[in-house]
PDB file of C-alpha atoms in Angstrom:
ATOM      1  CA  UNK A   1     -30.696 -20.906  14.931  1.00 33.00           C
ATOM      2  CA  UNK A   2     -31.924 -17.970  13.223  1.00 43.00           C
ATOM      3  CA  UNK A   3     -33.241 -18.694   9.604  1.00 48.00           C
ATOM      4  CA  UNK A   4     -31.168 -17.589   6.561  1.00 60.00           C
ATOM      5  CA  UNK A   5     -32.641 -14.559   4.771  1.00 63.00           C
ATOM      6  CA  UNK A   6     -34.389 -15.171   1.368  1.00 81.00           C
ATOM      7  CA  UNK A   7     -31.691 -14.158  -1.304  1.00 90.00           C
ATOM      8  CA  UNK A   8     -31.894 -13.040  -5.075  1.00 93.00           C
ATOM      9  CA  UNK A   9     -28.471 -14.298  -6.821  1.00 95.00           C
ATOM     10  CA  UNK A  10     -27.172 -13.726 -10.259  1.00 96.00           C
ATOM     11  CA  UNK A  11     -24.101 -15.331 -11.220  1.00 97.00           C
ATOM     12  CA  UNK A  12     -22.238 -14.086 -14.089  1.00 97.00           C
ATOM     13  CA  UNK A  13     -19.710 -16.753 -15.773  1.00 97.00           C
ATOM     14  CA  UNK A  14     -17.455 -16.674 -18.768  1.00 96.00           C
ATOM     15  CA  UNK A  15     -17.246 -19.799 -20.809  1.00 97.00           C
ATOM     16  CA  UNK A  16     -13.975 -19.112 -22.607  1.00 94.00           C
ATOM     17  CA  UNK A  17     -10.915 -17.595 -22.296  1.00 92.00           C
ATOM     18  CA  UNK A  18     -11.995 -14.489 -20.461  1.00 88.00           C
ATOM     19  CA  UNK A  19     -12.735 -10.832 -21.852  1.00 85.00           C
ATOM     20  CA  UNK A  20     -16.314 -11.830 -22.818  1.00 90.00           C
ATOM     21  CA  UNK A  21     -18.151  -8.912 -21.440  1.00 90.00           C
ATOM     22  CA  UNK A  22     -18.798  -9.948 -17.752  1.00 94.00           C
ATOM     23  CA  UNK A  23     -18.587  -6.085 -16.510  1.00 93.00           C
ATOM     24  CA  UNK A  24     -21.424  -5.270 -19.257  1.00 94.00           C
ATOM     25  CA  UNK A  25     -23.861  -8.033 -17.970  1.00 96.00           C
ATOM     26  CA  UNK A  26     -23.062  -7.067 -14.332  1.00 96.00           C
ATOM     27  CA  UNK A  27     -23.786  -3.336 -15.327  1.00 95.00           C
ATOM     28  CA  UNK A  28     -27.022  -4.509 -16.964  1.00 95.00           C
ATOM     29  CA  UNK A  29     -28.206  -6.716 -14.377  1.00 96.00           C
ATOM     30  CA  UNK A  30     -27.599  -3.925 -11.637  1.00 94.00           C
ATOM     31  CA  UNK A  31     -29.637  -1.588 -13.959  1.00 93.00           C
ATOM     32  CA  UNK A  32     -32.629  -3.873 -13.424  1.00 91.00           C
ATOM     33  CA  UNK A  33     -32.707  -4.225  -9.909  1.00 88.00           C
ATOM     34  CA  UNK A  34     -35.711  -2.871  -7.995  1.00 78.00           C
ATOM     35  CA  UNK A  35     -35.504   0.503  -6.395  1.00 69.00           C
ATOM     36  CA  UNK A  36     -36.367  -1.240  -3.041  1.00 71.00           C
ATOM     37  CA  UNK A  37     -33.471  -4.072  -3.260  1.00 76.00           C
ATOM     38  CA  UNK A  38     -30.238  -3.912  -1.391  1.00 85.00           C
ATOM     39  CA  UNK A  39     -27.823  -5.008  -3.873  1.00 93.00           C
ATOM     40  CA  UNK A  40     -23.969  -6.217  -3.597  1.00 96.00           C
ATOM     41  CA  UNK A  41     -21.674  -7.175  -6.221  1.00 97.00           C
ATOM     42  CA  UNK A  42     -19.773 -10.077  -4.987  1.00 97.00           C
ATOM     43  CA  UNK A  43     -16.247 -11.169  -6.528  1.00 96.00           C
ATOM     44  CA  UNK A  44     -15.543 -14.403  -5.020  1.00 95.00           C
ATOM     45  CA  UNK A  45     -12.190 -15.069  -6.851  1.00 93.00           C
ATOM     46  CA  UNK A  46      -9.382 -13.566  -8.684  1.00 91.00           C
ATOM     47  CA  UNK A  47      -8.580  -9.746  -8.075  1.00 92.00           C
ATOM     48  CA  UNK A  48      -7.100  -6.561  -9.421  1.00 92.00           C
ATOM     49  CA  UNK A  49      -5.778  -8.203 -12.800  1.00 88.00           C
ATOM     50  CA  UNK A  50      -9.178  -8.081 -14.527  1.00 90.00           C
ATOM     51  CA  UNK A  51     -10.258  -5.376 -16.822  1.00 87.00           C
ATOM     52  CA  UNK A  52     -14.384  -5.275 -16.867  1.00 90.00           C
ATOM     53  CA  UNK A  53     -15.582  -2.329 -18.723  1.00 90.00           C
ATOM     54  CA  UNK A  54     -18.811  -0.088 -18.212  1.00 92.00           C
ATOM     55  CA  UNK A  55     -20.192   2.727 -19.978  1.00 91.00           C
ATOM     56  CA  UNK A  56     -23.173   4.389 -17.644  1.00 90.00           C
ATOM     57  CA  UNK A  57     -24.608   7.774 -18.496  1.00 90.00           C
ATOM     58  CA  UNK A  58     -21.797   8.654 -20.944  1.00 87.00           C
ATOM     59  CA  UNK A  59     -18.959   7.391 -18.494  1.00 90.00           C
ATOM     60  CA  UNK A  60     -16.754   4.614 -19.641  1.00 91.00           C
ATOM     61  CA  UNK A  61     -14.468   3.198 -16.962  1.00 91.00           C
ATOM     62  CA  UNK A  62     -12.565  -0.079 -16.980  1.00 91.00           C
ATOM     63  CA  UNK A  63     -12.935  -1.805 -13.419  1.00 93.00           C
ATOM     64  CA  UNK A  64      -9.787  -3.626 -12.163  1.00 93.00           C
ATOM     65  CA  UNK A  65     -10.286  -2.838  -8.340  1.00 95.00           C
ATOM     66  CA  UNK A  66     -13.784  -2.296  -8.075  1.00 96.00           C
ATOM     67  CA  UNK A  67     -17.033  -4.144  -9.028  1.00 96.00           C
ATOM     68  CA  UNK A  68     -18.779  -3.165 -12.273  1.00 95.00           C
ATOM     69  CA  UNK A  69     -21.804  -1.731 -10.314  1.00 95.00           C
ATOM     70  CA  UNK A  70     -19.846   0.831  -8.943  1.00 96.00           C
ATOM     71  CA  UNK A  71     -20.886   3.615 -11.158  1.00 95.00           C
ATOM     72  CA  UNK A  72     -24.446   2.897 -10.173  1.00 94.00           C
ATOM     73  CA  UNK A  73     -23.524   3.276  -6.325  1.00 93.00           C
ATOM     74  CA  UNK A  74     -23.612  -0.420  -5.899  1.00 95.00           C
ATOM     75  CA  UNK A  75     -21.132  -1.739  -3.412  1.00 96.00           C
ATOM     76  CA  UNK A  76     -18.823  -4.571  -3.843  1.00 97.00           C
ATOM     77  CA  UNK A  77     -17.841  -7.382  -1.978  1.00 98.00           C
ATOM     78  CA  UNK A  78     -14.312  -9.067  -2.145  1.00 98.00           C
ATOM     79  CA  UNK A  79     -14.153 -12.823  -0.823  1.00 97.00           C
ATOM     80  CA  UNK A  80     -10.994 -14.472   0.989  1.00 95.00           C
ATOM     81  CA  UNK A  81      -9.738 -15.840  -2.431  1.00 96.00           C
ATOM     82  CA  UNK A  82      -9.593 -12.621  -3.919  1.00 97.00           C
ATOM     83  CA  UNK A  83      -6.215 -10.399  -4.036  1.00 97.00           C
ATOM     84  CA  UNK A  84      -6.121  -6.619  -3.370  1.00 96.00           C
ATOM     85  CA  UNK A  85      -3.465  -4.070  -4.670  1.00 96.00           C
ATOM     86  CA  UNK A  86      -3.329  -1.167  -2.584  1.00 96.00           C
ATOM     87  CA  UNK A  87      -1.309   0.705  -5.173  1.00 93.00           C
ATOM     88  CA  UNK A  88      -3.731  -0.294  -7.906  1.00 94.00           C
ATOM     89  CA  UNK A  89      -6.554   0.369  -5.474  1.00 96.00           C
ATOM     90  CA  UNK A  90      -5.573   4.283  -4.871  1.00 95.00           C
ATOM     91  CA  UNK A  91      -4.653   4.795  -8.602  1.00 94.00           C
ATOM     92  CA  UNK A  92      -7.933   3.523  -9.636  1.00 96.00           C
ATOM     93  CA  UNK A  93      -9.684   5.426  -7.182  1.00 96.00           C
ATOM     94  CA  UNK A  94      -8.301   8.637  -8.240  1.00 95.00           C
ATOM     95  CA  UNK A  95      -9.884   8.098 -11.818  1.00 94.00           C
ATOM     96  CA  UNK A  96     -13.602   7.312 -10.350  1.00 94.00           C
ATOM     97  CA  UNK A  97     -16.318  10.121 -10.671  1.00 89.00           C
ATOM     98  CA  UNK A  98     -17.756   8.913  -7.358  1.00 90.00           C
ATOM     99  CA  UNK A  99     -16.496   7.366  -4.338  1.00 91.00           C
ATOM    100  CA  UNK A 100     -16.961   3.503  -4.142  1.00 95.00           C
ATOM    101  CA  UNK A 101     -18.001   1.402  -1.318  1.00 96.00           C
ATOM    102  CA  UNK A 102     -15.797  -1.740  -0.797  1.00 97.00           C
ATOM    103  CA  UNK A 103     -15.900  -4.495   1.542  1.00 98.00           C
ATOM    104  CA  UNK A 104     -13.208  -7.131   1.858  1.00 98.00           C
ATOM    105  CA  UNK A 105     -13.344 -10.354   3.812  1.00 98.00           C
ATOM    106  CA  UNK A 106     -10.465 -10.187   6.503  1.00 98.00           C
ATOM    107  CA  UNK A 107      -8.335 -12.786   4.573  1.00 98.00           C
ATOM    108  CA  UNK A 108      -8.417 -11.571   1.352  1.00 98.00           C
ATOM    109  CA  UNK A 109      -4.595 -11.369  -0.015  1.00 98.00           C
ATOM    110  CA  UNK A 110      -2.773  -8.336  -0.439  1.00 98.00           C
ATOM    111  CA  UNK A 111      -0.287  -8.064  -3.488  1.00 96.00           C
ATOM    112  CA  UNK A 112       3.012  -6.014  -3.144  1.00 95.00           C
ATOM    113  CA  UNK A 113       5.509  -4.562  -5.182  1.00 93.00           C
ATOM    114  CA  UNK A 114       7.579  -7.552  -4.699  1.00 94.00           C
ATOM    115  CA  UNK A 115       4.888  -9.842  -6.151  1.00 95.00           C
ATOM    116  CA  UNK A 116       4.644  -7.766  -9.118  1.00 93.00           C
ATOM    117  CA  UNK A 117       8.293  -7.587  -9.819  1.00 93.00           C
ATOM    118  CA  UNK A 118       8.225 -11.180  -9.642  1.00 94.00           C
ATOM    119  CA  UNK A 119       5.509 -11.743 -11.929  1.00 92.00           C
ATOM    120  CA  UNK A 120       6.731  -9.499 -14.534  1.00 91.00           C
ATOM    121  CA  UNK A 121      10.267 -11.122 -14.384  1.00 91.00           C
ATOM    122  CA  UNK A 122       8.602 -14.562 -15.158  1.00 88.00           C
ATOM    123  CA  UNK A 123       6.330 -13.197 -17.734  1.00 81.00           C
ATOM    124  CA  UNK A 124       9.146 -11.757 -19.701  1.00 74.00           C
ATOM    125  CA  UNK A 125      10.432 -15.511 -20.268  1.00 65.00           C
ATOM    126  CA  UNK A 126       7.145 -17.144 -20.260  1.00 63.00           C
ATOM    127  CA  UNK A 127       4.666 -14.862 -22.427  1.00 61.00           C
ATOM    128  CA  UNK A 128       1.942 -16.768 -20.902  1.00 58.00           C
ATOM    129  CA  UNK A 129      -0.433 -13.716 -21.278  1.00 58.00           C
ATOM    130  CA  UNK A 130      -0.414 -12.550 -17.673  1.00 67.00           C
ATOM    131  CA  UNK A 131      -1.439  -8.926 -17.048  1.00 71.00           C
ATOM    132  CA  UNK A 132       1.741  -8.527 -15.102  1.00 80.00           C
ATOM    133  CA  UNK A 133       0.331  -7.209 -11.934  1.00 89.00           C
ATOM    134  CA  UNK A 134       1.255  -9.801  -9.603  1.00 91.00           C
ATOM    135  CA  UNK A 135      -2.038 -11.913  -8.830  1.00 93.00           C
ATOM    136  CA  UNK A 136      -0.624 -15.398  -9.543  1.00 92.00           C
ATOM    137  CA  UNK A 137       2.534 -14.453  -7.784  1.00 95.00           C
ATOM    138  CA  UNK A 138       0.547 -13.126  -4.571  1.00 96.00           C
ATOM    139  CA  UNK A 139      -1.597 -16.607  -4.542  1.00 96.00           C
ATOM    140  CA  UNK A 140       1.436 -18.897  -4.807  1.00 96.00           C
ATOM    141  CA  UNK A 141       3.509 -16.840  -2.076  1.00 97.00           C
ATOM    142  CA  UNK A 142       0.370 -17.211   0.291  1.00 97.00           C
ATOM    143  CA  UNK A 143       0.271 -20.987  -0.419  1.00 96.00           C
ATOM    144  CA  UNK A 144       4.166 -21.105   0.445  1.00 97.00           C
ATOM    145  CA  UNK A 145       2.853 -19.579   3.821  1.00 97.00           C
ATOM    146  CA  UNK A 146       4.034 -16.008   3.370  1.00 98.00           C
ATOM    147  CA  UNK A 147       0.809 -14.046   3.967  1.00 97.00           C
ATOM    148  CA  UNK A 148      -0.431 -10.531   3.805  1.00 98.00           C
ATOM    149  CA  UNK A 149      -3.987 -10.113   4.424  1.00 98.00           C
ATOM    150  CA  UNK A 150      -6.268  -6.993   4.346  1.00 98.00           C
ATOM    151  CA  UNK A 151      -6.881  -7.394   8.022  1.00 98.00           C
ATOM    152  CA  UNK A 152      -3.015  -6.829   8.120  1.00 98.00           C
ATOM    153  CA  UNK A 153      -3.334  -3.343   6.665  1.00 97.00           C
ATOM    154  CA  UNK A 154      -5.084  -1.882   9.812  1.00 97.00           C
ATOM    155  CA  UNK A 155      -1.712  -2.478  11.788  1.00 96.00           C
ATOM    156  CA  UNK A 156       1.331  -0.572  10.393  1.00 94.00           C
ATOM    157  CA  UNK A 157       3.759  -2.538  12.497  1.00 94.00           C
ATOM    158  CA  UNK A 158       2.464  -5.881  11.124  1.00 96.00           C
ATOM    159  CA  UNK A 159       2.048  -4.623   7.781  1.00 95.00           C
ATOM    160  CA  UNK A 160       5.841  -3.141   7.698  1.00 93.00           C
ATOM    161  CA  UNK A 161       7.225  -6.536   9.191  1.00 95.00           C
ATOM    162  CA  UNK A 162       5.302  -8.899   6.907  1.00 95.00           C
ATOM    163  CA  UNK A 163       6.403  -6.768   4.026  1.00 94.00           C
ATOM    164  CA  UNK A 164       9.952  -7.232   4.944  1.00 94.00           C
ATOM    165  CA  UNK A 165       9.205 -10.870   5.024  1.00 96.00           C
ATOM    166  CA  UNK A 166       7.816 -11.101   1.524  1.00 96.00           C
ATOM    167  CA  UNK A 167      11.062  -8.888   0.445  1.00 95.00           C
ATOM    168  CA  UNK A 168      13.199 -11.571   1.667  1.00 96.00           C
ATOM    169  CA  UNK A 169      11.304 -14.465   0.260  1.00 97.00           C
ATOM    170  CA  UNK A 170      11.417 -13.099  -3.194  1.00 97.00           C
ATOM    171  CA  UNK A 171      15.199 -12.390  -2.450  1.00 96.00           C
ATOM    172  CA  UNK A 172      15.767 -16.142  -1.452  1.00 96.00           C
ATOM    173  CA  UNK A 173      13.358 -17.314  -4.288  1.00 96.00           C
ATOM    174  CA  UNK A 174      15.041 -15.468  -7.216  1.00 95.00           C
ATOM    175  CA  UNK A 175      18.430 -16.423  -5.968  1.00 96.00           C
ATOM    176  CA  UNK A 176      17.500 -20.010  -6.023  1.00 95.00           C
ATOM    177  CA  UNK A 177      16.093 -19.747  -9.631  1.00 92.00           C
ATOM    178  CA  UNK A 178      19.399 -17.639 -10.690  1.00 92.00           C
ATOM    179  CA  UNK A 179      17.693 -14.779 -11.926  1.00 91.00           C
ATOM    180  CA  UNK A 180      17.993 -12.383  -8.686  1.00 93.00           C
ATOM    181  CA  UNK A 181      19.657  -9.489 -11.085  1.00 93.00           C
ATOM    182  CA  UNK A 182      16.779  -9.708 -13.313  1.00 92.00           C
ATOM    183  CA  UNK A 183      14.364  -9.593 -10.660  1.00 93.00           C
ATOM    184  CA  UNK A 184      15.925  -6.543  -8.936  1.00 92.00           C
ATOM    185  CA  UNK A 185      16.172  -4.724 -12.140  1.00 92.00           C
ATOM    186  CA  UNK A 186      12.299  -5.185 -12.757  1.00 91.00           C
ATOM    187  CA  UNK A 187      11.753  -4.219  -9.104  1.00 90.00           C
ATOM    188  CA  UNK A 188      13.710  -0.885  -9.229  1.00 88.00           C
ATOM    189  CA  UNK A 189      12.752   0.174 -13.034  1.00 81.00           C
ATOM    190  CA  UNK A 190       8.820  -0.719 -12.940  1.00 71.00           C
ATOM    191  CA  UNK A 191       7.679  -0.953  -9.720  1.00 72.00           C
ATOM    192  CA  UNK A 192       9.293   1.512  -7.799  1.00 73.00           C
ATOM    193  CA  UNK A 193       8.259   0.159  -4.139  1.00 70.00           C
ATOM    194  CA  UNK A 194       9.243   3.960  -2.387  1.00 72.00           C
ATOM    195  CA  UNK A 195       6.117   5.297  -4.465  1.00 75.00           C
ATOM    196  CA  UNK A 196       3.958   2.306  -3.893  1.00 80.00           C
ATOM    197  CA  UNK A 197       4.153   1.642  -0.062  1.00 83.00           C
ATOM    198  CA  UNK A 198       2.516   4.671   1.103  1.00 88.00           C
ATOM    199  CA  UNK A 199      -0.665   3.403  -0.342  1.00 91.00           C
ATOM    200  CA  UNK A 200      -0.737   0.418   1.917  1.00 94.00           C
ATOM    201  CA  UNK A 201      -1.597   2.915   4.894  1.00 92.00           C
ATOM    202  CA  UNK A 202      -3.999   4.989   2.661  1.00 94.00           C
ATOM    203  CA  UNK A 203      -5.827   2.523   1.503  1.00 96.00           C
ATOM    204  CA  UNK A 204      -7.561   1.552   4.863  1.00 96.00           C
ATOM    205  CA  UNK A 205      -9.358   5.036   4.835  1.00 96.00           C
ATOM    206  CA  UNK A 206     -11.540   3.457   1.780  1.00 97.00           C
ATOM    207  CA  UNK A 207     -12.410   0.010   2.680  1.00 97.00           C
ATOM    208  CA  UNK A 208     -14.479  -1.903   5.477  1.00 97.00           C
ATOM    209  CA  UNK A 209     -13.980  -5.461   6.430  1.00 98.00           C
ATOM    210  CA  UNK A 210     -16.492  -7.956   6.967  1.00 97.00           C
ATOM    211  CA  UNK A 211     -17.668 -11.547   6.041  1.00 97.00           C
ATOM    212  CA  UNK A 212     -20.432 -12.028   3.406  1.00 96.00           C
ATOM    213  CA  UNK A 213     -22.516 -13.943   5.933  1.00 94.00           C
ATOM    214  CA  UNK A 214     -22.754 -11.083   8.081  1.00 93.00           C
ATOM    215  CA  UNK A 215     -23.892  -8.699   4.985  1.00 95.00           C
ATOM    216  CA  UNK A 216     -26.816 -10.748   3.706  1.00 91.00           C
ATOM    217  CA  UNK A 217     -28.712  -9.246   6.623  1.00 88.00           C
ATOM    218  CA  UNK A 218     -28.860  -6.187   4.799  1.00 90.00           C
ATOM    219  CA  UNK A 219     -28.015  -7.045   1.225  1.00 92.00           C
ATOM    220  CA  UNK A 220     -30.551  -9.401  -0.439  1.00 89.00           C
ATOM    221  CA  UNK A 221     -29.502  -9.121  -4.182  1.00 94.00           C
ATOM    222  CA  UNK A 222     -26.155 -10.583  -4.641  1.00 96.00           C
ATOM    223  CA  UNK A 223     -24.700 -10.248  -8.038  1.00 97.00           C
ATOM    224  CA  UNK A 224     -21.784 -12.687  -8.235  1.00 98.00           C
ATOM    225  CA  UNK A 225     -19.233 -11.108 -10.734  1.00 97.00           C
ATOM    226  CA  UNK A 226     -17.004 -13.697 -12.298  1.00 95.00           C
ATOM    227  CA  UNK A 227     -13.515 -13.686 -13.227  1.00 93.00           C
ATOM    228  CA  UNK A 228     -11.305 -14.911 -16.637  1.00 91.00           C
ATOM    229  CA  UNK A 229     -13.324 -17.552 -18.169  1.00 94.00           C
ATOM    230  CA  UNK A 230     -13.608 -21.382 -17.611  1.00 97.00           C
ATOM    231  CA  UNK A 231     -11.010 -22.262 -20.324  1.00 95.00           C
ATOM    232  CA  UNK A 232      -8.507 -20.479 -18.080  1.00 94.00           C
ATOM    233  CA  UNK A 233      -9.816 -22.168 -14.620  1.00 95.00           C
ATOM    234  CA  UNK A 234      -6.982 -23.396 -12.190  1.00 93.00           C
ATOM    235  CA  UNK A 235      -8.320 -27.015 -12.304  1.00 94.00           C
ATOM    236  CA  UNK A 236      -9.962 -26.814 -16.103  1.00 96.00           C
ATOM    237  CA  UNK A 237      -7.851 -24.808 -18.044  1.00 94.00           C
ATOM    238  CA  UNK A 238      -5.030 -25.773 -20.394  1.00 93.00           C
ATOM    239  CA  UNK A 239      -1.549 -25.652 -18.469  1.00 88.00           C
ATOM    240  CA  UNK A 240       0.812 -23.685 -18.250  1.00 86.00           C
ATOM    241  CA  UNK A 241      -1.726 -21.096 -19.669  1.00 85.00           C
ATOM    242  CA  UNK A 242      -3.845 -20.571 -16.991  1.00 84.00           C
ATOM    243  CA  UNK A 243      -4.585 -18.837 -14.000  1.00 87.00           C
ATOM    244  CA  UNK A 244      -4.772 -19.258 -10.173  1.00 89.00           C
ATOM    245  CA  UNK A 245      -8.256 -18.729  -9.636  1.00 91.00           C
ATOM    246  CA  UNK A 246     -11.491 -20.654  -9.723  1.00 93.00           C
ATOM    247  CA  UNK A 247     -13.377 -19.197 -12.807  1.00 95.00           C
ATOM    248  CA  UNK A 248     -16.476 -21.445 -12.726  1.00 97.00           C
ATOM    249  CA  UNK A 249     -19.741 -20.716 -10.886  1.00 97.00           C
ATOM    250  CA  UNK A 250     -18.487 -23.112  -8.093  1.00 95.00           C
ATOM    251  CA  UNK A 251     -17.548 -20.847  -5.413  1.00 95.00           C
ATOM    252  CA  UNK A 252     -20.483 -18.741  -5.755  1.00 96.00           C
ATOM    253  CA  UNK A 253     -23.102 -22.012  -5.874  1.00 96.00           C
ATOM    254  CA  UNK A 254     -21.047 -23.431  -2.825  1.00 94.00           C
ATOM    255  CA  UNK A 255     -21.545 -20.376  -0.819  1.00 94.00           C
ATOM    256  CA  UNK A 256     -25.235 -20.191  -1.739  1.00 94.00           C
ATOM    257  CA  UNK A 257     -25.863 -24.032  -1.307  1.00 91.00           C
ATOM    258  CA  UNK A 258     -27.099 -23.498   2.384  1.00 88.00           C
ATOM    259  CA  UNK A 259     -29.116 -20.591   1.823  1.00 90.00           C
ATOM    260  CA  UNK A 260     -32.498 -19.882   0.783  1.00 89.00           C
ATOM    261  CA  UNK A 261     -31.729 -18.377  -2.876  1.00 91.00           C
ATOM    262  CA  UNK A 262     -33.336 -17.762  -6.267  1.00 93.00           C
ATOM    263  CA  UNK A 263     -30.417 -18.448  -8.448  1.00 94.00           C
ATOM    264  CA  UNK A 264     -29.739 -17.570 -12.062  1.00 96.00           C
ATOM    265  CA  UNK A 265     -26.722 -17.935 -13.936  1.00 97.00           C
ATOM    266  CA  UNK A 266     -25.788 -16.062 -16.939  1.00 97.00           C
ATOM    267  CA  UNK A 267     -23.000 -17.424 -19.475  1.00 98.00           C
ATOM    268  CA  UNK A 268     -21.420 -15.077 -21.583  1.00 97.00           C
ATOM    269  CA  UNK A 269     -19.236 -15.360 -24.816  1.00 96.00           C
ATOM    270  CA  UNK A 270     -18.023 -13.268 -27.485  1.00 93.00           C
ATOM    271  CA  UNK A 271     -19.596 -14.244 -31.075  1.00 93.00           C
ATOM    272  CA  UNK A 272     -15.925 -15.541 -31.766  1.00 92.00           C
ATOM    273  CA  UNK A 273     -13.089 -17.173 -29.802  1.00 91.00           C
ATOM    274  CA  UNK A 274     -10.504 -14.464 -28.101  1.00 89.00           C
ATOM    275  CA  UNK A 275      -7.581 -14.854 -25.716  1.00 88.00           C
ATOM    276  CA  UNK A 276      -4.214 -13.438 -24.823  1.00 81.00           C
ATOM    277  CA  UNK A 277      -0.860 -14.828 -24.631  1.00 77.00           C
ATOM    278  CA  UNK A 278       0.770 -18.192 -26.422  1.00 81.00           C
ATOM    279  CA  UNK A 279      -1.911 -20.603 -25.002  1.00 87.00           C
ATOM    280  CA  UNK A 280      -3.822 -22.961 -27.490  1.00 90.00           C
ATOM    281  CA  UNK A 281      -6.972 -22.116 -29.045  1.00 87.00           C
ATOM    282  CA  UNK A 282      -9.377 -24.594 -30.207  1.00 91.00           C
ATOM    283  CA  UNK A 283      -9.936 -23.103 -33.864  1.00 88.00           C
ATOM    284  CA  UNK A 284      -7.393 -22.404 -36.487  1.00 88.00           C
ATOM    285  CA  UNK A 285      -9.604 -20.028 -38.377  1.00 91.00           C
ATOM    286  CA  UNK A 286      -8.697 -16.551 -37.730  1.00 90.00           C
ATOM    287  CA  UNK A 287     -11.385 -13.827 -37.384  1.00 87.00           C
ATOM    288  CA  UNK A 288     -10.489 -10.086 -38.261  1.00 86.00           C
ATOM    289  CA  UNK A 289     -12.733  -7.661 -36.354  1.00 81.00           C
ATOM    290  CA  UNK A 290     -14.443  -4.660 -37.534  1.00 82.00           C
ATOM    291  CA  UNK A 291     -15.743  -1.581 -35.571  1.00 78.00           C
ATOM    292  CA  UNK A 292     -13.762  -1.907 -32.860  1.00 71.00           C
ATOM    293  CA  UNK A 293     -13.452   1.568 -31.620  1.00 72.00           C
ATOM    294  CA  UNK A 294     -14.747   0.528 -28.042  1.00 70.00           C
ATOM    295  CA  UNK A 295     -12.359  -2.392 -27.501  1.00 69.00           C
ATOM    296  CA  UNK A 296     -10.294  -2.043 -24.695  1.00 67.00           C
ATOM    297  CA  UNK A 297      -8.081  -5.190 -25.169  1.00 64.00           C
ATOM    298  CA  UNK A 298      -5.316  -3.274 -26.970  1.00 65.00           C
ATOM    299  CA  UNK A 299      -1.795  -4.462 -27.394  1.00 60.00           C
ATOM    300  CA  UNK A 300       0.352  -4.316 -24.201  1.00 65.00           C
ATOM    301  CA  UNK A 301       3.662  -5.391 -23.023  1.00 66.00           C
ATOM    302  CA  UNK A 302       2.468  -8.335 -20.950  1.00 60.00           C
ATOM    303  CA  UNK A 303      -0.494  -9.649 -22.401  1.00 64.00           C
ATOM    304  CA  UNK A 304       0.409  -9.101 -26.009  1.00 68.00           C
ATOM    305  CA  UNK A 305      -1.788  -8.645 -28.800  1.00 75.00           C
ATOM    306  CA  UNK A 306      -5.491 -10.437 -28.367  1.00 80.00           C
ATOM    307  CA  UNK A 307      -5.937 -13.181 -30.771  1.00 89.00           C
ATOM    308  CA  UNK A 308      -9.230 -14.085 -32.220  1.00 89.00           C
ATOM    309  CA  UNK A 309     -10.369 -17.245 -33.847  1.00 92.00           C
ATOM    310  CA  UNK A 310     -13.583 -18.758 -34.963  1.00 95.00           C
ATOM    311  CA  UNK A 311     -16.279 -19.287 -32.402  1.00 95.00           C
ATOM    312  CA  UNK A 312     -16.096 -23.168 -31.181  1.00 95.00           C
ATOM    313  CA  UNK A 313     -19.351 -24.575 -30.236  1.00 96.00           C
ATOM    314  CA  UNK A 314     -18.248 -27.644 -28.920  1.00 97.00           C
ATOM    315  CA  UNK A 315     -15.698 -25.867 -26.865  1.00 97.00           C
ATOM    316  CA  UNK A 316     -18.656 -24.104 -25.423  1.00 97.00           C
ATOM    317  CA  UNK A 317     -20.632 -27.192 -24.600  1.00 97.00           C
ATOM    318  CA  UNK A 318     -17.570 -28.121 -22.947  1.00 97.00           C
ATOM    319  CA  UNK A 319     -17.338 -25.333 -20.765  1.00 97.00           C
ATOM    320  CA  UNK A 320     -21.010 -25.607 -19.888  1.00 97.00           C
ATOM    321  CA  UNK A 321     -20.819 -29.455 -19.015  1.00 97.00           C
ATOM    322  CA  UNK A 322     -17.665 -28.570 -16.811  1.00 97.00           C
ATOM    323  CA  UNK A 323     -19.590 -25.625 -15.134  1.00 97.00           C
ATOM    324  CA  UNK A 324     -22.457 -28.128 -14.396  1.00 96.00           C
ATOM    325  CA  UNK A 325     -20.177 -30.732 -12.942  1.00 96.00           C
ATOM    326  CA  UNK A 326     -19.390 -28.385 -10.080  1.00 93.00           C
ATOM    327  CA  UNK A 327     -22.860 -27.952  -9.050  1.00 93.00           C
ATOM    328  CA  UNK A 328     -23.755 -28.963  -5.377  1.00 86.00           C
ATOM    329  CA  UNK A 329     -25.706 -31.806  -5.255  1.00 78.00           C
ATOM    330  CA  UNK A 330     -28.673 -29.968  -3.473  1.00 68.00           C
ATOM    331  CA  UNK A 331     -28.883 -27.461  -6.258  1.00 66.00           C
TER     332      UNK A 331
END
């Protein structure tokens, strides 16, 4: 049996409700990599609903479909528990100053216009703070056994046939919920599937498919770019205002547990507590921000206005304790 290559691994994890600067930290770590190293930014969870902002050589970009090392030419890997939205991928690709290198696990999930429309239909009623791009809907659809994955995109007939099944899945789901007309209106008004579907064919020209195990032979410095924050974790967050993703360091550590690796974890937080939507916050003391010229979390239809409160050190300690509880026994 071949010995696992030695790895350098950095894990970036948000202790709060997200939006704490994970992209900046990932970009900084990328800037410190030795010139002889072979780095890879790894996304183990979540997907295209993130917004990680980086400023590099005067260029500012908010990454949703690509890793935060992209402006430095560092490739991104998306694991099987992530979601890719071809339409969003192609739109963001058109705004980049360089063509990125992106690799997906073959079983990474694919979001569709139908997932986006269902997400937006529910969010109009619930106002949980969702970004409204179909991430959670895609995850729950797959849990219901109605799948579409990255490997499928390389076969046109498979893609079209599965998209038809997904269309019917949401038609039946919305009809049972009594809001089919609302769902259909959102689908027609905001998503425009006739403009989105071609991207499902175009995107395969810009991606590769592989397993992370196969990539560590040629990439020995892994930077795991976290998603959202521990306070939004699908198990540890505060229902119903949470995400459908793991937000702790667990996925990265579980994958690394049988590898020979030098591991560092970088926990991030703002100097104050912040979150979107109507979810609870552990402090009532409002914080008024100044010098917000570079703040990208501006009010929008789906997330509303970002709320800010005094930093809660006890909540940060809870988040740290929670993350440590998920450490594998052999680390």
